[in-house]
Short mmCIF file of N, CA, C and O in Angstrom, two decimals:
data_model
loop_
_atom_site.label_atom_id
_atom_site.label_comp_id
_atom_site.label_asym_id
_atom_site.label_seq_id
_atom_site.Cartn_x
_atom_site.Cartn_y
_atom_site.Cartn_z
N MET A 569 40.73 156.73 45.48
CA MET A 569 40.62 158.05 45.60
C MET A 569 40.04 158.08 46.92
O MET A 569 39.13 157.34 47.27
N GLY A 570 40.74 159.13 47.94
CA GLY A 570 39.94 159.28 49.28
C GLY A 570 38.49 159.88 49.11
O GLY A 570 38.12 160.50 48.18
N ILE A 571 37.83 159.79 50.30
CA ILE A 571 36.67 160.23 50.44
C ILE A 571 36.57 161.79 50.50
O ILE A 571 35.75 162.48 50.17
N VAL A 572 37.91 162.40 51.00
CA VAL A 572 37.74 163.91 51.06
C VAL A 572 38.15 164.42 49.48
O VAL A 572 37.12 165.38 49.29
N GLN A 573 38.68 163.67 48.67
CA GLN A 573 38.93 163.92 47.52
C GLN A 573 37.71 164.04 46.71
O GLN A 573 37.09 164.55 45.87
N VAL A 574 36.74 162.86 46.71
CA VAL A 574 35.50 162.57 46.17
C VAL A 574 34.35 163.71 46.70
O VAL A 574 33.84 164.43 45.80
N PHE A 575 34.40 164.03 47.76
CA PHE A 575 33.75 165.30 48.32
C PHE A 575 34.04 166.46 47.58
O PHE A 575 32.89 167.38 47.25
N VAL A 576 35.21 166.90 47.66
CA VAL A 576 35.59 168.24 47.10
C VAL A 576 35.50 168.36 45.64
O VAL A 576 34.86 169.23 45.01
N LEU A 577 35.78 166.94 44.79
CA LEU A 577 35.35 166.95 43.56
C LEU A 577 33.84 167.20 43.01
O LEU A 577 33.60 167.54 42.11
N SER A 578 33.10 166.40 44.03
CA SER A 578 31.77 166.41 43.77
C SER A 578 31.12 167.92 43.91
O SER A 578 30.25 168.34 43.30
N LEU A 579 31.66 168.70 44.94
CA LEU A 579 31.39 169.91 45.03
C LEU A 579 31.81 170.87 44.10
O LEU A 579 30.94 171.82 43.61
N LEU A 580 33.10 170.56 43.70
CA LEU A 580 33.41 171.48 42.74
C LEU A 580 32.69 171.38 41.40
O LEU A 580 32.23 172.08 40.78
N PHE A 581 32.21 170.19 40.84
CA PHE A 581 31.27 169.62 39.50
C PHE A 581 30.08 170.65 39.78
O PHE A 581 29.41 170.88 38.82
N PHE A 582 29.65 170.29 41.07
CA PHE A 582 28.19 171.09 41.19
C PHE A 582 28.31 172.38 41.04
O PHE A 582 27.48 172.84 40.19
N VAL A 583 28.99 173.10 41.64
CA VAL A 583 29.33 174.43 41.58
C VAL A 583 29.71 174.91 40.36
O VAL A 583 29.02 175.70 39.68
N LEU A 584 30.45 173.92 39.26
CA LEU A 584 30.95 174.38 38.03
C LEU A 584 29.78 174.51 37.29
O LEU A 584 29.49 175.42 36.59
N PHE A 585 29.06 173.21 37.14
CA PHE A 585 27.85 173.07 36.25
C PHE A 585 26.56 173.96 36.76
O PHE A 585 26.07 174.26 35.87
N PHE A 586 26.59 174.01 37.96
CA PHE A 586 25.60 175.24 38.36
C PHE A 586 25.72 176.60 37.73
O PHE A 586 24.77 177.38 37.12
N GLY A 587 27.01 177.00 38.06
CA GLY A 587 27.31 178.50 37.42
C GLY A 587 27.23 178.50 36.07
O GLY A 587 26.75 179.40 35.37
N ILE A 588 27.81 177.62 35.16
CA ILE A 588 27.72 177.49 33.58
C ILE A 588 26.33 177.51 33.20
O ILE A 588 26.03 178.09 32.40
N ALA A 589 25.48 176.53 33.88
CA ALA A 589 24.19 176.66 33.44
C ALA A 589 23.39 177.74 33.95
O ALA A 589 22.23 178.04 32.94
N PHE A 590 23.43 178.24 34.94
CA PHE A 590 23.00 179.67 35.25
C PHE A 590 23.29 180.82 34.33
O PHE A 590 22.36 181.41 33.84
N ILE A 591 24.32 181.02 33.79
CA ILE A 591 24.92 181.93 33.18
C ILE A 591 24.19 181.74 31.48
O ILE A 591 23.57 182.32 30.98
N LEU A 592 24.18 180.31 31.17
CA LEU A 592 23.65 180.12 29.82
C LEU A 592 22.09 180.26 29.85
O LEU A 592 21.64 180.67 28.84
N ASN A 593 21.56 180.06 30.85
CA ASN A 593 19.85 180.12 31.10
C ASN A 593 19.65 181.78 31.28
O ASN A 593 18.72 181.86 30.60
N MET A 594 20.62 182.42 31.90
CA MET A 594 20.17 184.02 31.84
C MET A 594 20.25 184.36 30.28
O MET A 594 19.40 185.23 29.84
N LEU A 595 21.17 184.03 29.80
CA LEU A 595 21.84 184.51 28.37
C LEU A 595 21.00 184.11 27.24
O LEU A 595 20.21 184.79 26.31
N LEU A 596 20.41 182.84 27.45
CA LEU A 596 19.44 182.11 26.24
C LEU A 596 18.27 182.15 26.51
O LEU A 596 17.42 181.77 25.67
N ARG A 597 17.80 182.72 27.77
CA ARG A 597 16.46 182.58 28.24
C ARG A 597 15.80 181.37 28.22
O ARG A 597 14.39 181.31 27.76
N SER A 598 16.63 180.28 27.95
CA SER A 598 16.13 179.00 28.17
C SER A 598 16.24 178.05 29.55
O SER A 598 17.52 178.08 29.87
N THR A 599 15.20 177.75 29.96
CA THR A 599 15.61 176.90 31.39
C THR A 599 16.54 176.03 31.39
O THR A 599 17.39 175.75 32.38
N TRP A 600 16.24 174.91 30.53
CA TRP A 600 16.80 173.77 30.57
C TRP A 600 17.92 173.40 29.46
O TRP A 600 18.23 172.34 29.24
N VAL A 601 18.44 174.75 28.99
CA VAL A 601 19.34 174.37 27.87
C VAL A 601 20.76 173.33 28.40
O VAL A 601 21.21 172.45 27.72
N MET A 602 21.34 173.64 29.55
CA MET A 602 22.40 172.96 29.74
C MET A 602 22.09 171.51 30.42
O MET A 602 23.16 170.77 30.22
N ALA A 603 20.95 171.05 30.90
CA ALA A 603 20.54 169.80 30.97
C ALA A 603 20.61 169.00 29.89
O ALA A 603 20.82 167.84 30.00
N VAL A 604 20.39 169.71 28.52
CA VAL A 604 20.42 168.86 27.61
C VAL A 604 21.85 168.79 27.00
O VAL A 604 22.04 167.60 26.09
N VAL A 605 22.68 169.97 27.11
CA VAL A 605 23.78 169.83 26.66
C VAL A 605 24.57 168.93 27.36
O VAL A 605 26.05 168.34 27.01
N PHE A 606 24.46 168.75 28.42
CA PHE A 606 25.33 167.95 29.71
C PHE A 606 25.61 166.92 29.00
O PHE A 606 26.77 166.54 29.46
N PRO A 607 24.98 166.00 28.40
CA PRO A 607 25.43 164.30 27.87
C PRO A 607 26.68 164.85 27.13
O PRO A 607 27.51 163.96 26.94
N ILE A 608 26.68 165.81 26.21
CA ILE A 608 27.73 166.06 25.22
C ILE A 608 28.95 166.33 25.97
O ILE A 608 30.18 166.16 25.65
N VAL A 609 28.92 167.22 27.14
CA VAL A 609 30.07 167.59 27.90
C VAL A 609 30.56 166.51 28.60
O VAL A 609 31.74 166.46 28.46
N VAL A 610 29.69 165.50 28.84
CA VAL A 610 30.19 164.34 29.64
C VAL A 610 30.81 163.19 28.60
O VAL A 610 32.02 162.88 28.96
N ILE A 611 30.46 163.49 27.37
CA ILE A 611 31.19 162.73 26.18
C ILE A 611 32.75 163.47 25.97
O ILE A 611 33.58 162.50 26.11
N PHE A 612 32.70 164.76 26.05
CA PHE A 612 34.05 165.45 25.94
C PHE A 612 34.90 164.95 26.86
O PHE A 612 36.14 164.91 26.98
N ILE A 613 34.64 164.91 28.37
CA ILE A 613 35.13 164.42 29.44
C ILE A 613 35.50 163.23 29.45
O ILE A 613 36.83 162.85 29.83
N VAL A 614 34.66 162.18 29.19
CA VAL A 614 35.10 160.64 29.24
C VAL A 614 36.06 160.19 28.02
O VAL A 614 36.94 159.48 28.24
N ASP A 615 35.63 160.78 26.83
CA ASP A 615 36.12 159.94 25.74
C ASP A 615 37.37 160.24 25.54
O ASP A 615 38.17 161.27 26.03
N ASP A 616 38.39 159.34 24.67
CA ASP A 616 39.59 159.50 24.29
C ASP A 616 39.85 159.77 22.99
O ASP A 616 41.04 159.77 22.17
N VAL A 617 38.71 159.84 22.13
CA VAL A 617 38.57 159.96 20.72
C VAL A 617 38.61 161.34 20.41
O VAL A 617 37.74 162.07 20.95
N ALA A 618 39.29 161.51 19.33
CA ALA A 618 39.21 163.18 18.77
C ALA A 618 37.60 163.35 18.18
O ALA A 618 36.81 162.36 17.78
N PHE A 619 36.97 164.47 18.50
CA PHE A 619 35.92 164.63 17.95
C PHE A 619 35.42 164.57 16.60
O PHE A 619 34.42 163.95 16.20
N THR A 620 36.44 164.66 15.78
CA THR A 620 36.40 164.46 14.18
C THR A 620 35.84 162.91 13.77
O THR A 620 35.44 162.69 12.78
N GLU A 621 36.61 162.02 14.83
CA GLU A 621 36.60 161.02 14.51
C GLU A 621 35.26 160.14 14.48
O GLU A 621 34.79 159.22 14.08
N TYR A 622 34.20 160.73 15.13
CA TYR A 622 32.90 160.52 15.30
C TYR A 622 32.16 160.66 14.05
O TYR A 622 31.12 159.99 13.74
N PHE A 623 32.84 161.39 13.03
CA PHE A 623 31.92 161.53 11.79
C PHE A 623 32.99 160.97 10.78
O PHE A 623 32.20 160.65 9.71
N THR A 624 34.23 160.88 10.98
CA THR A 624 35.03 160.34 9.93
C THR A 624 35.05 158.44 9.98
O THR A 624 35.15 158.01 9.16
N GLN A 625 35.15 158.35 11.30
CA GLN A 625 35.26 156.99 11.70
C GLN A 625 34.23 156.62 12.81
O GLN A 625 34.76 156.21 13.68
N PRO A 626 32.91 156.50 12.45
CA PRO A 626 32.12 156.31 13.39
C PRO A 626 31.79 154.68 14.07
O PRO A 626 31.77 154.23 15.16
N GLY A 627 32.36 153.99 13.07
CA GLY A 627 32.51 152.34 13.46
C GLY A 627 33.21 152.13 14.50
O GLY A 627 33.16 151.27 15.21
N GLU A 628 34.42 152.77 14.77
CA GLU A 628 35.39 152.64 15.56
C GLU A 628 35.27 153.57 16.70
O GLU A 628 35.61 153.22 17.84
N ALA A 629 34.66 154.62 16.54
CA ALA A 629 34.54 155.93 17.63
C ALA A 629 33.62 155.52 18.60
O ALA A 629 33.77 155.65 19.56
N PHE A 630 32.49 155.37 18.17
CA PHE A 630 31.32 154.87 19.14
C PHE A 630 31.61 153.51 20.08
O PHE A 630 31.16 153.62 21.27
N PRO A 631 31.87 152.55 19.59
CA PRO A 631 32.29 151.60 20.41
C PRO A 631 33.38 151.91 21.56
O PRO A 631 33.35 151.40 22.72
N ALA A 632 34.11 152.65 21.00
CA ALA A 632 35.24 153.03 21.94
C ALA A 632 34.91 154.19 23.01
O ALA A 632 34.97 154.05 24.26
N LEU A 633 33.82 154.83 22.81
CA LEU A 633 33.03 155.84 23.74
C LEU A 633 32.52 154.88 24.59
O LEU A 633 32.49 154.98 25.81
N TRP A 634 31.69 153.83 24.07
CA TRP A 634 30.73 152.88 24.91
C TRP A 634 31.85 152.17 25.81
O TRP A 634 31.19 152.17 27.32
N GLN A 635 32.79 151.77 25.59
CA GLN A 635 33.63 150.96 26.55
C GLN A 635 34.47 152.06 27.52
O GLN A 635 34.56 151.77 28.60
N ASP A 636 34.62 153.34 27.19
CA ASP A 636 34.81 154.28 27.97
C ASP A 636 33.68 154.55 29.02
O ASP A 636 34.20 154.60 30.32
N ILE A 637 32.58 154.57 28.72
CA ILE A 637 31.53 154.82 29.59
C ILE A 637 31.39 153.55 30.64
O ILE A 637 31.14 153.65 31.66
N ILE A 638 31.28 152.64 29.74
CA ILE A 638 31.32 151.38 30.69
C ILE A 638 32.28 151.07 31.97
O ILE A 638 32.24 150.68 32.86
N GLY A 639 33.47 151.57 31.49
CA GLY A 639 34.91 151.34 32.31
C GLY A 639 34.76 152.55 33.29
O GLY A 639 36.04 152.51 34.30
N LEU A 640 33.90 153.36 33.47
CA LEU A 640 33.79 154.18 34.55
C LEU A 640 33.74 153.76 36.11
O LEU A 640 32.57 152.89 35.93
N GLN A 641 34.07 154.07 36.94
CA GLN A 641 33.86 153.42 38.22
C GLN A 641 32.67 154.28 38.80
O GLN A 641 32.57 155.44 38.37
N ALA A 642 32.38 153.70 40.04
CA ALA A 642 31.19 154.38 40.67
C ALA A 642 31.56 155.71 41.33
O ALA A 642 30.60 156.96 41.06
N VAL A 643 32.77 155.82 41.55
CA VAL A 643 32.76 157.31 42.04
C VAL A 643 32.97 158.46 41.06
O VAL A 643 32.59 159.57 40.95
N ASP A 644 33.57 157.83 39.80
CA ASP A 644 33.32 158.69 38.60
C ASP A 644 32.15 159.26 38.31
O ASP A 644 31.60 160.27 37.84
N LEU A 645 30.94 158.22 38.37
CA LEU A 645 29.72 158.43 37.96
C LEU A 645 29.03 159.26 38.95
O LEU A 645 28.13 160.26 38.82
N PHE A 646 29.61 159.11 40.37
CA PHE A 646 28.66 159.92 41.19
C PHE A 646 29.31 161.53 41.02
O PHE A 646 28.27 162.36 41.16
N ILE A 647 30.53 161.57 40.76
CA ILE A 647 30.99 163.22 40.53
C ILE A 647 30.27 163.53 39.15
O ILE A 647 29.93 164.66 39.28
N LEU A 648 30.06 163.04 38.37
CA LEU A 648 29.39 163.54 37.05
C LEU A 648 28.08 163.69 37.13
O LEU A 648 27.11 164.51 36.90
N PHE A 649 27.36 162.81 38.30
CA PHE A 649 25.93 163.22 38.63
C PHE A 649 25.61 164.50 39.44
O PHE A 649 24.71 164.87 39.26
N THR A 650 26.65 164.59 40.43
CA THR A 650 26.49 165.71 40.86
C THR A 650 26.86 167.04 39.98
O THR A 650 25.87 167.86 40.09
N GLY A 651 27.45 166.95 38.87
CA GLY A 651 27.30 167.88 37.91
C GLY A 651 26.23 168.14 37.20
O GLY A 651 25.73 169.12 37.09
N PHE A 652 25.59 167.04 36.99
CA PHE A 652 24.12 167.02 36.37
C PHE A 652 23.04 167.70 37.30
O PHE A 652 22.17 168.40 37.02
N ALA A 653 23.30 167.37 38.69
CA ALA A 653 22.55 167.80 39.62
C ALA A 653 22.77 169.51 39.76
O ALA A 653 21.59 170.23 40.05
N GLY A 654 23.66 169.95 39.60
CA GLY A 654 24.11 171.36 39.46
C GLY A 654 23.26 172.15 38.16
O GLY A 654 22.65 173.04 38.52
N THR A 655 23.23 171.30 37.15
CA THR A 655 22.47 171.87 36.36
C THR A 655 21.01 171.98 36.33
O THR A 655 20.20 172.96 35.89
N ILE A 656 20.55 170.83 37.09
CA ILE A 656 19.10 170.40 37.46
C ILE A 656 18.76 172.01 38.46
O ILE A 656 17.85 172.35 38.39
N VAL A 657 19.74 171.85 39.30
CA VAL A 657 19.23 173.01 40.43
C VAL A 657 19.21 174.39 40.06
O VAL A 657 18.51 175.30 40.16
N SER A 658 20.23 174.66 39.04
CA SER A 658 20.22 175.84 38.25
C SER A 658 18.92 176.12 37.44
O SER A 658 18.30 177.31 37.48
N GLY A 659 18.65 175.38 36.58
CA GLY A 659 17.19 175.30 36.21
C GLY A 659 16.01 175.73 37.43
O GLY A 659 14.98 176.40 36.57
N ILE A 660 15.98 175.08 38.28
CA ILE A 660 14.85 175.11 39.29
C ILE A 660 15.10 176.82 39.72
O ILE A 660 14.18 177.25 40.02
N VAL A 661 16.31 177.08 39.87
CA VAL A 661 16.57 178.56 40.57
C VAL A 661 15.85 179.46 39.65
O VAL A 661 15.72 180.47 40.03
N ILE A 662 16.43 179.47 38.40
CA ILE A 662 16.01 180.33 37.27
C ILE A 662 14.52 180.51 37.18
O ILE A 662 13.92 181.50 37.00
N ARG A 663 13.93 179.22 37.39
CA ARG A 663 12.43 179.38 37.29
C ARG A 663 11.72 179.86 38.54
O ARG A 663 10.68 180.70 38.32
N ILE A 664 12.40 179.80 39.50
CA ILE A 664 11.64 180.29 40.82
C ILE A 664 12.23 181.93 40.81
O ILE A 664 11.54 182.73 41.06
N LEU A 665 13.44 182.45 40.57
CA LEU A 665 13.61 183.66 40.15
C LEU A 665 12.71 184.47 39.09
O LEU A 665 12.30 185.68 39.44
N ARG A 666 12.37 183.64 37.89
CA ARG A 666 11.61 184.40 37.18
C ARG A 666 10.06 184.53 37.71
O ARG A 666 9.31 185.40 37.17
N ALA A 667 9.80 183.44 38.35
CA ALA A 667 8.32 183.47 39.03
C ALA A 667 8.11 184.65 39.78
O ALA A 667 7.20 185.09 40.23
N LYS A 668 9.28 184.97 40.66
CA LYS A 668 9.26 186.02 41.75
C LYS A 668 9.36 187.44 40.77
O LYS A 668 9.37 188.34 41.73
N GLY A 669 9.69 187.34 39.63
CA GLY A 669 9.25 188.71 39.06
C GLY A 669 10.92 189.14 38.51
O GLY A 669 11.11 190.36 37.90
N TYR A 670 12.06 188.53 38.98
CA TYR A 670 13.39 188.98 38.55
C TYR A 670 13.30 188.42 36.79
O TYR A 670 13.32 187.64 36.35
N GLN A 671 14.19 189.76 36.31
CA GLN A 671 14.01 189.41 34.89
C GLN A 671 15.62 189.60 34.64
O GLN A 671 16.34 190.48 34.99
N MET A 672 16.29 188.39 34.17
CA MET A 672 17.73 188.28 33.72
C MET A 672 17.92 188.48 32.37
O MET A 672 17.49 187.44 31.67
N PHE A 673 18.60 189.72 32.08
CA PHE A 673 18.81 189.97 30.54
C PHE A 673 17.75 189.91 29.70
O PHE A 673 16.91 189.66 29.49
#
């Protein structure tokens, strides 16, 4: 993967998760909700196992998930980290806006 692709993907993940987290924070009136939900989103992005298999066949699904996480390259981890940074920045922005008197919904 080229450096330009990594830059564009990381920027897209940052903006995507910032926007999603900002909207969820406004609607749910909870500042860090997306930061807690983000690992679940990462599991959906990374795994190749159906969601129901975590309940029907946990002995096979969780080791497969662990192998998928271990198999990620540094570039993939960087891109996912920028998405997480977007959720954190969104929480900070919401707190600043609320401190300045803006009421969102």
